[in-house]
Short mmCIF file of C-alpha atoms and ligand atoms in Angstrom, two decimals:
data_model
loop_
_atom_site.label_atom_id
_atom_site.label_comp_id
_atom_site.label_asym_id
_atom_site.label_seq_id
_atom_site.Cartn_x
_atom_site.Cartn_y
_atom_site.Cartn_z
CA MET S 221 23.97 126.55 260.67
CA GLU S 222 21.31 126.78 257.83
CA LYS S 223 22.74 123.20 256.73
CA TYR S 224 22.41 121.61 260.06
CA LYS S 225 18.79 122.57 260.35
CA LYS S 226 18.15 121.12 256.98
CA ARG S 227 17.53 117.26 257.60
CA SER S 228 18.29 115.18 254.27
CA TRP S 229 16.00 113.66 252.33
CA ALA S 230 16.84 110.21 250.54
CA GLU S 231 15.40 108.75 247.49
CA PRO S 232 11.69 107.75 248.76
CA TYR S 233 11.91 104.31 247.13
CA LYS S 234 14.04 101.27 247.04
CA ILE S 235 15.01 99.47 244.13
CA LYS S 236 13.56 96.33 242.92
CA VAL S 237 14.27 95.97 239.25
CA VAL S 238 17.86 97.28 238.14
CA GLU S 239 18.89 98.09 234.51
CA PRO S 240 22.78 97.88 234.15
CA LEU S 241 24.67 100.86 233.14
CA LYS S 242 27.42 100.52 230.80
CA MET S 243 30.67 101.62 231.74
CA THR S 244 32.95 102.79 228.86
CA THR S 245 36.64 103.44 228.62
CA ARG S 246 37.68 107.01 227.33
CA GLU S 247 39.01 105.34 224.43
CA GLU S 248 35.63 103.80 223.62
CA ARG S 249 33.99 107.35 224.30
CA LYS S 250 36.47 109.24 222.02
CA ARG S 251 35.50 106.89 219.16
CA ALA S 252 31.84 107.29 219.85
CA LEU S 253 32.11 110.78 220.05
CA GLU S 254 33.74 111.19 216.78
CA GLU S 255 31.36 109.03 214.96
CA ALA S 256 28.41 111.08 216.58
CA GLY S 257 30.18 114.24 215.02
CA PHE S 258 30.66 115.75 218.61
CA ASN S 259 26.74 116.10 218.79
CA THR S 260 25.24 114.15 221.85
CA PHE S 261 21.67 113.68 220.18
CA LEU S 262 23.83 111.61 217.56
CA LEU S 263 25.24 109.11 220.42
CA LYS S 264 23.85 105.75 220.99
CA SER S 265 22.08 105.67 224.20
CA ASP S 266 23.95 102.31 224.67
CA ASP S 267 27.23 104.25 224.76
CA VAL S 268 25.73 106.71 227.67
CA TYR S 269 26.65 105.95 231.31
CA ILE S 270 24.28 108.92 232.85
CA ASP S 271 21.71 110.12 230.50
CA LEU S 272 20.95 113.53 231.40
CA LEU S 273 19.50 114.63 227.72
CA THR S 274 15.88 114.99 228.87
CA ASP S 275 13.18 114.38 231.45
CA SER S 276 10.73 113.66 228.82
CA GLY S 277 9.48 109.98 229.09
CA THR S 278 12.63 108.98 230.87
CA ASN S 279 10.74 108.28 234.01
CA ALA S 280 10.71 105.23 236.03
CA MET S 281 7.40 103.78 236.89
CA SER S 282 6.57 102.37 240.38
CA ASP S 283 5.93 98.81 241.03
CA ASN S 284 2.26 100.12 241.53
CA GLN S 285 2.17 101.45 237.96
CA TRP S 286 3.49 98.43 236.37
CA ALA S 287 1.11 96.16 238.17
CA GLY S 288 -1.33 98.84 236.81
CA MET S 289 -0.14 97.86 233.36
CA MET S 290 -1.30 94.37 233.70
CA LEU S 291 -4.88 95.51 234.39
CA GLY S 292 -4.83 97.13 231.01
CA ASP S 293 -8.71 96.84 229.50
CA GLU S 294 -7.64 96.90 225.80
CA ALA S 295 -11.23 97.42 224.68
CA TYR S 296 -11.67 99.71 221.59
CA ALA S 297 -14.34 101.71 223.52
CA GLY S 298 -15.04 102.65 227.06
CA SER S 299 -11.98 101.10 228.76
CA LYS S 300 -12.06 100.98 232.38
CA ASN S 301 -8.60 102.62 232.35
CA PHE S 302 -10.05 105.68 230.72
CA TYR S 303 -12.67 106.00 233.76
CA HIS S 304 -9.76 105.67 236.14
CA LEU S 305 -7.64 108.34 234.29
CA GLU S 306 -10.71 110.54 234.07
CA GLU S 307 -11.37 110.08 237.73
CA ALA S 308 -7.55 110.91 238.75
CA VAL S 309 -7.50 113.97 236.44
CA GLN S 310 -10.97 115.30 237.66
CA LYS S 311 -9.51 114.78 241.49
CA TYR S 312 -6.20 116.12 241.24
CA TYR S 313 -6.43 118.75 238.26
CA GLY S 314 -10.09 119.54 239.01
CA TYR S 315 -11.14 119.78 235.14
CA LYS S 316 -14.70 118.42 234.31
CA TYR S 317 -13.78 116.74 231.07
CA LEU S 318 -10.84 114.58 229.79
CA VAL S 319 -9.81 113.98 226.32
CA PRO S 320 -6.56 111.51 226.41
CA THR S 321 -4.00 111.92 223.65
CA HIS S 322 -0.95 110.43 222.76
CA GLN S 323 1.37 113.04 224.30
CA GLY S 324 1.11 116.64 224.92
CA ARG S 325 1.52 117.91 221.26
CA GLY S 326 -1.56 115.81 220.42
CA ALA S 327 -3.43 117.97 223.01
CA GLU S 328 -1.89 121.29 221.69
CA ASN S 329 -3.04 120.28 218.19
CA ILE S 330 -6.70 119.80 219.27
CA ILE S 331 -7.01 122.88 221.18
CA SER S 332 -5.24 125.04 218.68
CA LYS S 333 -7.33 123.99 215.83
CA ILE S 334 -10.48 124.48 217.95
CA LEU S 335 -9.97 127.66 219.11
CA ILE S 336 -7.51 129.69 216.95
CA LYS S 337 -8.72 131.42 213.77
CA PRO S 338 -6.53 132.92 211.25
CA GLY S 339 -5.34 136.35 212.11
CA MET S 340 -5.52 135.71 215.84
CA PHE S 341 -3.15 136.49 218.61
CA VAL S 342 -2.05 133.84 221.25
CA PRO S 343 -0.14 135.31 224.27
CA GLY S 344 1.88 133.13 226.45
CA ASN S 345 4.66 133.28 229.23
CA MET S 346 7.42 132.65 226.69
CA TYR S 347 6.86 129.99 224.07
CA PHE S 348 7.36 126.23 224.11
CA THR S 349 8.38 124.68 220.46
CA THR S 350 5.71 122.35 220.09
CA THR S 351 2.81 124.53 221.52
CA ARG S 352 3.94 127.62 219.41
CA LEU S 353 4.14 125.77 216.20
CA HIS S 354 0.52 124.39 216.70
CA GLN S 355 -0.70 127.85 217.45
CA GLU S 356 1.23 129.16 214.26
CA LEU S 357 -0.16 126.20 212.21
CA ALA S 358 -3.75 127.13 213.22
CA GLY S 359 -3.12 130.73 211.87
CA GLY S 360 -2.43 132.28 215.17
CA THR S 361 0.82 134.75 216.07
CA PHE S 362 2.41 134.12 219.49
CA VAL S 363 3.15 137.17 221.63
CA ASP S 364 5.44 136.56 224.58
CA VAL S 365 4.09 138.37 227.90
CA ILE S 366 6.46 136.69 230.34
CA ILE S 367 8.14 139.26 232.73
CA ASP S 368 11.31 140.56 231.66
CA GLU S 369 13.27 138.76 234.64
CA ALA S 370 12.67 135.69 232.62
CA HIS S 371 15.26 136.50 230.07
CA ASN S 372 17.77 137.51 232.59
CA PRO S 373 19.73 134.53 233.84
CA THR S 374 21.23 136.45 236.99
CA SER S 375 18.04 137.56 238.27
CA LEU S 376 17.13 135.70 241.39
CA HIS S 377 13.29 136.43 241.25
CA PRO S 378 11.58 133.56 242.84
CA PHE S 379 8.69 133.58 239.96
CA LYS S 380 10.35 134.32 237.03
CA GLY S 381 7.65 132.39 235.10
CA ASN S 382 5.10 135.17 235.80
CA VAL S 383 2.82 136.77 233.41
CA ASP S 384 3.36 140.44 233.00
CA LEU S 385 -0.15 141.98 233.00
CA ASN S 386 1.25 145.22 231.23
CA LYS S 387 2.35 143.43 228.39
CA LEU S 388 -0.80 141.46 228.26
CA ASP S 389 -2.95 144.53 228.61
CA ALA S 390 -0.72 146.21 225.89
CA LEU S 391 -1.74 143.42 223.41
CA VAL S 392 -5.31 143.56 224.50
CA ARG S 393 -5.27 147.19 223.74
CA LYS S 394 -3.48 146.97 220.32
CA VAL S 395 -5.54 144.07 218.97
CA GLY S 396 -8.68 143.61 220.92
CA ALA S 397 -9.73 141.00 223.17
CA ASP S 398 -11.84 139.36 220.51
CA LYS S 399 -8.95 138.54 218.48
CA ILE S 400 -7.23 136.63 221.61
CA PRO S 401 -9.00 133.45 221.89
CA TYR S 402 -6.93 132.47 225.26
CA LEU S 403 -3.78 133.08 226.96
CA THR S 404 -1.39 130.20 227.45
CA VAL S 405 0.33 129.82 230.82
CA GLY S 406 3.01 127.30 231.05
CA VAL S 407 3.35 126.24 234.77
CA THR S 408 6.45 125.78 234.96
CA VAL S 409 8.16 127.55 232.13
CA ASN S 410 10.38 124.90 230.35
CA MET S 411 12.15 127.28 227.86
CA ALA S 412 12.95 129.85 230.88
CA GLY S 413 14.74 126.71 232.44
CA GLY S 414 11.70 125.27 234.54
CA GLN S 415 10.77 128.62 236.23
CA PRO S 416 7.46 128.59 238.01
CA VAL S 417 4.53 131.29 238.16
CA SER S 418 3.24 132.19 241.75
CA MET S 419 -0.38 131.66 242.71
CA SER S 420 -0.97 135.20 243.25
CA ASN S 421 0.03 135.89 239.77
CA LEU S 422 -2.49 133.06 238.56
CA LYS S 423 -5.28 134.77 240.44
CA GLU S 424 -4.46 138.42 239.08
CA VAL S 425 -4.17 136.69 235.38
CA ARG S 426 -7.31 135.03 235.86
CA LEU S 427 -9.20 138.29 237.21
CA TYR S 428 -7.88 140.17 234.11
CA CYS S 429 -8.89 137.61 231.73
CA GLN S 430 -12.37 137.05 233.17
CA LYS S 431 -12.90 140.76 232.70
CA HIS S 432 -11.95 140.65 229.09
CA CYS S 433 -13.53 137.30 228.27
CA ILE S 434 -10.38 135.65 227.81
CA ARG S 435 -9.90 131.92 228.26
CA VAL S 436 -6.57 130.90 230.39
CA ILE S 437 -5.24 127.76 229.19
CA PHE S 438 -2.49 125.90 230.94
CA ASP S 439 0.47 123.92 229.66
CA ALA S 440 0.15 121.84 232.78
CA THR S 441 3.01 119.67 231.89
CA ARG S 442 5.19 120.46 235.09
CA ALA S 443 2.48 121.82 237.11
CA VAL S 444 3.25 119.71 239.84
CA GLU S 445 6.92 121.04 240.17
CA ASN S 446 5.23 124.33 240.01
CA ALA S 447 3.11 123.49 243.08
CA TYR S 448 6.26 122.51 244.81
CA PHE S 449 7.95 126.08 244.24
CA ILE S 450 4.65 127.63 245.50
CA LYS S 451 4.75 125.81 248.81
CA VAL S 452 8.18 126.47 249.53
CA ARG S 453 8.45 130.17 248.03
CA GLU S 454 4.86 131.62 248.65
CA LYS S 455 4.39 132.13 252.64
CA GLU S 456 0.74 131.63 252.61
CA TYR S 457 1.23 128.02 250.98
CA GLU S 458 3.74 126.86 253.25
CA ASN S 459 1.18 124.60 255.08
CA LYS S 460 -0.93 123.52 252.16
CA SER S 461 -0.45 120.10 250.59
CA ILE S 462 0.73 119.84 246.85
CA ALA S 463 -2.41 118.37 245.84
CA GLU S 464 -4.40 121.33 247.45
CA ILE S 465 -2.10 123.79 245.78
CA LEU S 466 -2.18 122.05 242.41
CA HIS S 467 -6.01 121.80 242.39
CA GLU S 468 -6.30 125.93 243.37
CA MET S 469 -3.82 126.60 240.68
CA CYS S 470 -6.02 125.01 237.99
CA SER S 471 -9.08 126.61 239.24
CA TYR S 472 -7.83 129.84 237.56
CA SER S 473 -7.67 128.12 234.29
CA ASP S 474 -10.22 126.75 231.92
CA ALA S 475 -8.33 124.10 230.46
CA CYS S 476 -5.03 122.41 230.11
CA THR S 477 -2.77 120.60 227.80
CA MET S 478 -0.54 118.01 229.30
CA SER S 479 2.48 115.93 228.38
CA GLY S 480 2.03 112.97 230.95
CA LYS S 481 5.79 112.15 229.92
CA LYS S 482 6.95 114.82 232.54
CA ASP S 483 4.95 115.18 235.75
CA CYS S 484 2.69 112.10 235.34
CA LEU S 485 5.57 109.71 235.78
CA VAL S 486 5.06 107.69 232.62
CA ASN S 487 7.14 107.04 229.41
CA ILE S 488 4.36 107.78 226.93
CA GLY S 489 0.93 109.59 227.08
CA GLY S 490 -1.00 113.28 227.48
CA PHE S 491 -4.24 114.69 227.59
CA LEU S 492 -6.19 117.86 227.38
CA ALA S 493 -8.60 118.56 230.29
CA LEU S 494 -11.61 121.13 230.05
CA ASN S 495 -14.36 122.87 231.85
CA GLU S 496 -16.69 124.02 228.86
CA TRP S 497 -18.99 121.49 227.42
CA ASP S 498 -18.94 123.02 223.90
CA VAL S 499 -15.35 122.94 223.53
CA PHE S 500 -15.00 119.62 225.04
CA GLU S 501 -17.54 118.29 222.72
CA GLU S 502 -15.54 119.60 219.55
CA ALA S 503 -12.31 118.36 221.00
CA ARG S 504 -13.86 114.84 221.43
CA ASN S 505 -14.94 115.00 217.98
CA MET S 506 -11.65 115.78 216.71
CA VAL S 507 -9.61 113.57 218.78
CA VAL S 508 -11.27 110.54 216.59
CA VAL S 509 -9.64 112.28 213.48
CA TYR S 510 -5.99 112.74 215.05
CA GLU S 511 -5.51 110.40 217.81
CA GLY S 512 -8.23 107.71 218.38
CA LEU S 513 -11.41 106.84 219.94
CA HIS S 514 -12.19 109.57 222.55
CA THR S 515 -11.72 107.01 225.41
CA TYR S 516 -8.35 105.78 224.34
CA GLY S 517 -6.68 108.82 222.25
CA GLY S 518 -3.83 107.01 221.01
CA LEU S 519 -3.04 105.36 224.23
CA ALA S 520 -3.39 101.73 224.90
CA GLY S 521 -5.50 100.91 228.08
CA ARG S 522 -2.60 99.96 230.10
CA ASP S 523 -0.91 103.33 229.36
CA MET S 524 -3.80 105.06 230.77
CA GLU S 525 -3.75 103.03 233.90
CA ALA S 526 -0.12 103.84 234.37
CA MET S 527 -0.63 107.66 234.20
CA ALA S 528 -3.80 107.44 236.34
CA ARG S 529 -1.68 105.95 238.94
CA GLY S 530 1.20 107.94 238.14
CA ILE S 531 -0.71 111.29 238.78
CA GLU S 532 -1.66 110.09 242.31
CA GLU S 533 2.01 109.30 243.14
CA SER S 534 3.24 112.62 241.54
CA VAL S 535 1.44 114.88 244.32
CA GLN S 536 2.92 113.13 247.02
CA TRP S 537 5.32 115.31 248.93
CA ASP S 538 8.18 112.98 249.48
CA HIS S 539 8.28 112.50 245.75
CA ILE S 540 8.21 116.00 244.57
CA ARG S 541 10.66 116.98 247.26
CA ALA S 542 13.18 114.43 246.20
CA ARG S 543 12.70 114.84 242.65
CA ILE S 544 13.44 118.64 242.73
CA GLY S 545 15.80 118.10 245.77
CA GLN S 546 17.84 116.00 243.48
CA VAL S 547 18.26 119.03 241.11
CA GLU S 548 18.91 121.29 243.77
CA TYR S 549 21.49 119.21 245.23
CA VAL S 550 23.50 119.19 242.15
CA GLY S 551 22.86 122.71 241.48
CA GLU S 552 24.32 123.39 245.24
CA LYS S 553 27.51 121.24 245.07
CA LEU S 554 28.41 122.86 241.55
CA THR S 555 28.03 126.33 242.96
CA ASP S 556 30.24 125.17 245.93
CA LEU S 557 32.82 124.30 243.70
CA GLY S 558 32.87 127.74 241.86
CA ILE S 559 31.34 126.26 238.77
CA PRO S 560 29.08 128.72 236.92
CA ILE S 561 25.31 127.76 236.62
CA VAL S 562 22.17 129.64 235.98
CA LEU S 563 20.38 130.57 239.21
CA PRO S 564 18.20 130.07 240.90
CA VAL S 565 18.33 126.22 240.09
CA ASP S 566 14.76 125.32 238.78
CA GLY S 567 12.78 122.08 238.93
CA HIS S 568 14.15 119.68 236.24
CA ALA S 569 17.62 120.54 235.15
CA VAL S 570 20.88 122.35 235.98
CA PHE S 571 22.14 124.83 233.35
CA LEU S 572 26.02 125.14 233.16
CA ASP S 573 27.15 128.69 231.67
CA ALA S 574 29.31 127.58 228.95
CA LYS S 575 30.49 131.16 228.22
CA THR S 576 32.05 131.63 231.66
CA PHE S 577 33.28 127.94 231.78
CA LEU S 578 35.05 128.28 228.49
CA PRO S 579 35.86 132.05 228.11
CA HIS S 580 38.50 131.64 225.82
CA LEU S 581 36.41 130.33 223.21
CA LYS S 582 34.39 132.51 220.74
CA GLN S 583 30.60 132.09 220.38
CA ILE S 584 31.40 130.65 216.82
CA GLU S 585 33.55 127.91 218.36
CA PHE S 586 30.57 126.80 220.01
CA PRO S 587 31.30 126.81 223.80
CA ALA S 588 28.24 124.76 225.03
CA GLN S 589 28.16 122.23 222.10
CA THR S 590 31.97 121.84 223.08
CA LEU S 591 31.10 121.38 226.98
CA ALA S 592 28.55 118.86 226.05
CA ALA S 593 31.45 116.71 224.28
CA GLU S 594 33.92 117.21 226.74
CA LEU S 595 31.72 116.26 229.67
CA TYR S 596 30.81 112.99 227.65
CA LEU S 597 34.18 112.22 227.00
CA GLU S 598 35.21 112.78 230.40
CA SER S 599 32.69 110.67 231.88
CA GLY S 600 30.01 109.12 229.75
CA ILE S 601 27.46 111.83 230.93
CA ARG S 602 24.93 113.14 228.15
CA SER S 603 23.60 116.39 228.50
CA MET S 604 22.16 118.99 225.78
CA GLU S 605 23.40 122.25 223.92
CA ARG S 606 21.09 125.29 224.64
CA GLY S 607 23.14 127.75 222.81
CA ILE S 608 23.88 128.94 219.28
CA VAL S 609 23.39 125.49 217.72
CA SER S 610 20.07 125.58 219.26
CA ALA S 611 19.21 129.24 218.28
CA GLY S 612 19.65 128.42 214.33
CA ARG S 613 19.94 131.18 211.63
CA ASN S 614 18.20 134.41 210.88
CA LYS S 615 15.88 133.27 207.86
CA GLU S 616 16.62 136.76 206.03
CA THR S 617 20.29 137.19 206.74
CA GLY S 618 21.22 133.80 206.76
CA ASP S 619 23.48 134.73 209.67
CA HIS S 620 23.75 132.70 212.92
CA TYR S 621 21.53 134.09 216.10
CA TYR S 622 23.91 134.74 218.50
CA PRO S 623 21.95 133.99 221.56
CA LYS S 624 23.10 135.75 224.96
CA LEU S 625 23.11 132.41 226.53
CA GLU S 626 25.58 129.54 225.88
CA LEU S 627 24.34 126.83 228.16
CA ILE S 628 24.44 122.99 228.52
CA ARG S 629 21.47 121.34 230.11
CA LEU S 630 21.77 118.54 232.69
CA THR S 631 18.29 117.13 233.11
CA PHE S 632 17.40 114.75 235.77
CA PRO S 633 14.70 112.00 234.87
CA ARG S 634 12.42 111.37 237.74
CA ARG S 635 13.27 108.58 240.09
CA VAL S 636 15.97 107.17 237.58
CA TYR S 637 19.19 108.02 239.07
CA THR S 638 20.48 108.05 242.85
CA GLN S 639 22.45 110.59 244.82
CA ALA S 640 25.48 108.49 244.14
CA HIS S 641 25.07 109.29 240.23
CA CYS S 642 24.80 113.07 241.51
CA ASP S 643 27.90 112.88 243.20
CA VAL S 644 29.84 111.26 239.97
CA THR S 645 27.96 113.98 237.79
CA VAL S 646 29.37 116.83 240.02
CA GLU S 647 32.75 115.29 240.12
CA ALA S 648 32.87 114.82 236.14
CA VAL S 649 31.89 118.48 235.71
CA ASP S 650 34.43 119.53 238.12
CA GLU S 651 37.29 117.59 236.25
CA VAL S 652 36.24 119.26 233.09
CA PHE S 653 36.33 122.55 234.74
CA ASN S 654 39.79 121.84 236.19
CA ARG S 655 41.10 121.23 232.58
CA ARG S 656 38.94 123.99 230.82
CA GLU S 657 41.99 126.01 229.79
CA SER S 658 43.46 123.41 227.41
CA ILE S 659 39.76 122.69 225.77
CA LYS S 660 39.62 123.50 222.22
CA GLY S 661 36.53 124.55 220.22
CA LEU S 662 34.63 123.04 217.43
CA LYS S 663 33.58 123.82 213.71
CA MET S 664 30.42 122.74 212.15
CA VAL S 665 30.91 120.38 209.14
CA TYR S 666 27.21 119.60 208.50
CA GLU S 667 24.31 121.45 209.10
CA PRO S 668 20.79 120.35 208.44
CA LYS S 669 18.24 123.01 207.42
CA TYR S 670 15.80 122.39 210.28
CA LEU S 671 16.10 122.25 214.07
CA ARG S 672 19.99 121.63 213.28
CA PHE S 673 20.86 121.11 217.06
CA PHE S 674 19.56 117.49 216.44
CA GLN S 675 21.73 116.26 213.58
CA ALA S 676 24.45 118.89 213.04
CA ARG S 677 27.92 117.60 212.69
CA PHE S 678 31.24 119.01 214.29
CA GLU S 679 35.06 118.61 214.35
CA ARG S 680 37.68 119.82 216.84
CA LEU S 681 39.25 122.91 215.73
C1 PLP K 977 7.38 118.28 226.47
C2 PLP K 977 6.74 119.66 226.53
C3 PLP K 977 5.41 119.61 226.04
C4 PLP K 977 5.09 118.59 224.82
O1 PLP K 977 4.69 117.46 225.00
P1 PLP K 977 5.11 115.98 224.10
O2 PLP K 977 4.63 114.94 225.19
O3 PLP K 977 6.78 115.89 224.05
O4 PLP K 977 4.36 116.28 222.91
C5 PLP K 977 4.83 120.80 225.85
N1 PLP K 977 4.89 121.76 226.70
C6 PLP K 977 5.96 121.45 227.88
C7 PLP K 977 6.38 122.34 228.74
C8 PLP K 977 6.76 120.30 227.58
O5 PLP K 977 7.94 120.29 228.39
#
């Protein structure tokens, strides 16, 4: 009955320009996979059919954004595209001041350098790789204050990104609020699998932090996706627009860092947005050192124009419903086939549980790496390992970390693939699932020292 009540959505656009996809034979894929050492990061994108490696900077821009690219004002100072971007950020995110940056980590670098002094602590609802690194480079120590459910892949909590106020309070009591320059709130939480934060949690967090004079800084990279989940999961917000929800969310923070390569529907760009004049003034000073003049921050005028237009498009209900609807569609189909995935399905990716998928492989035989390789071999679809290879080694003992989860991530770029591509993806996963018992594991034959998942090489056992 539920199924009949739900009206299908279709992609809310039609296609004007096409980029042909290359279909390869199994023989060609076998060769490409061996050349890449069974690591999907080392495949040439030319050998990939459907690329679900990441949704970062892989968005398709609209005709309106492309038209905006032609209106790029490439003046060194005071480009009109900067003012358009500033207007869009003020209108939709609600912050007063804007500092453009080349991408998200540029903004993270600047805010970390300004606010963190050596010996300080920076709590956050789970870490993100670049965010935490910039905090550490500035002399801070990251402290995880996300609710326990975030670490449990079988928990069906609707807002697994929520901040645990008890954990935050314990830190404040232990180190003192003056040692905490700000709290980072990721909306949504990428490393927890794109899990959202509820509006009621954001309000409580704001109240608590105000009482203790601690700033709240959003990682707003996927805030529009978070707004979608608030609308569909938090009763009081079901009749509010995505734009209204986004604006209210940001009102519970002092600033945000943003990677425009996600929500903002562009291929490159980011920004820092703030409400405090003093901090803005310093950030505007610093951006000149690291990114470029404060009215372009490492971006061309046309990039800023595309981002301004992308922001406006990103908050449209038809867009966000179809964007997340596509991820949910794949999640539902895989679940119907009995294929093990992480639930609830989140905003940008479906995670396959490789431990359950390939129960005959020991973790040291790299089940997730193996599954990603097999899926490519089967279909030319590229995914990413999130398991023992990504986890790396313990610096002290030199042994592998053995993470609880062995996952592969199927990440959906915005507006790039159609429902038919989704169907093919599901069919390909199912075909691998049907021959899972015959799949053999891998051994690592080359291991780089840092972030080994990018360049490690493997051979079949
Ligand atoms: C991608 C991402 C970043 C970093 O942004 P870049 O544009 O890649 O520098 C920060 N936080 C989150 C949640 C992200 O997804």
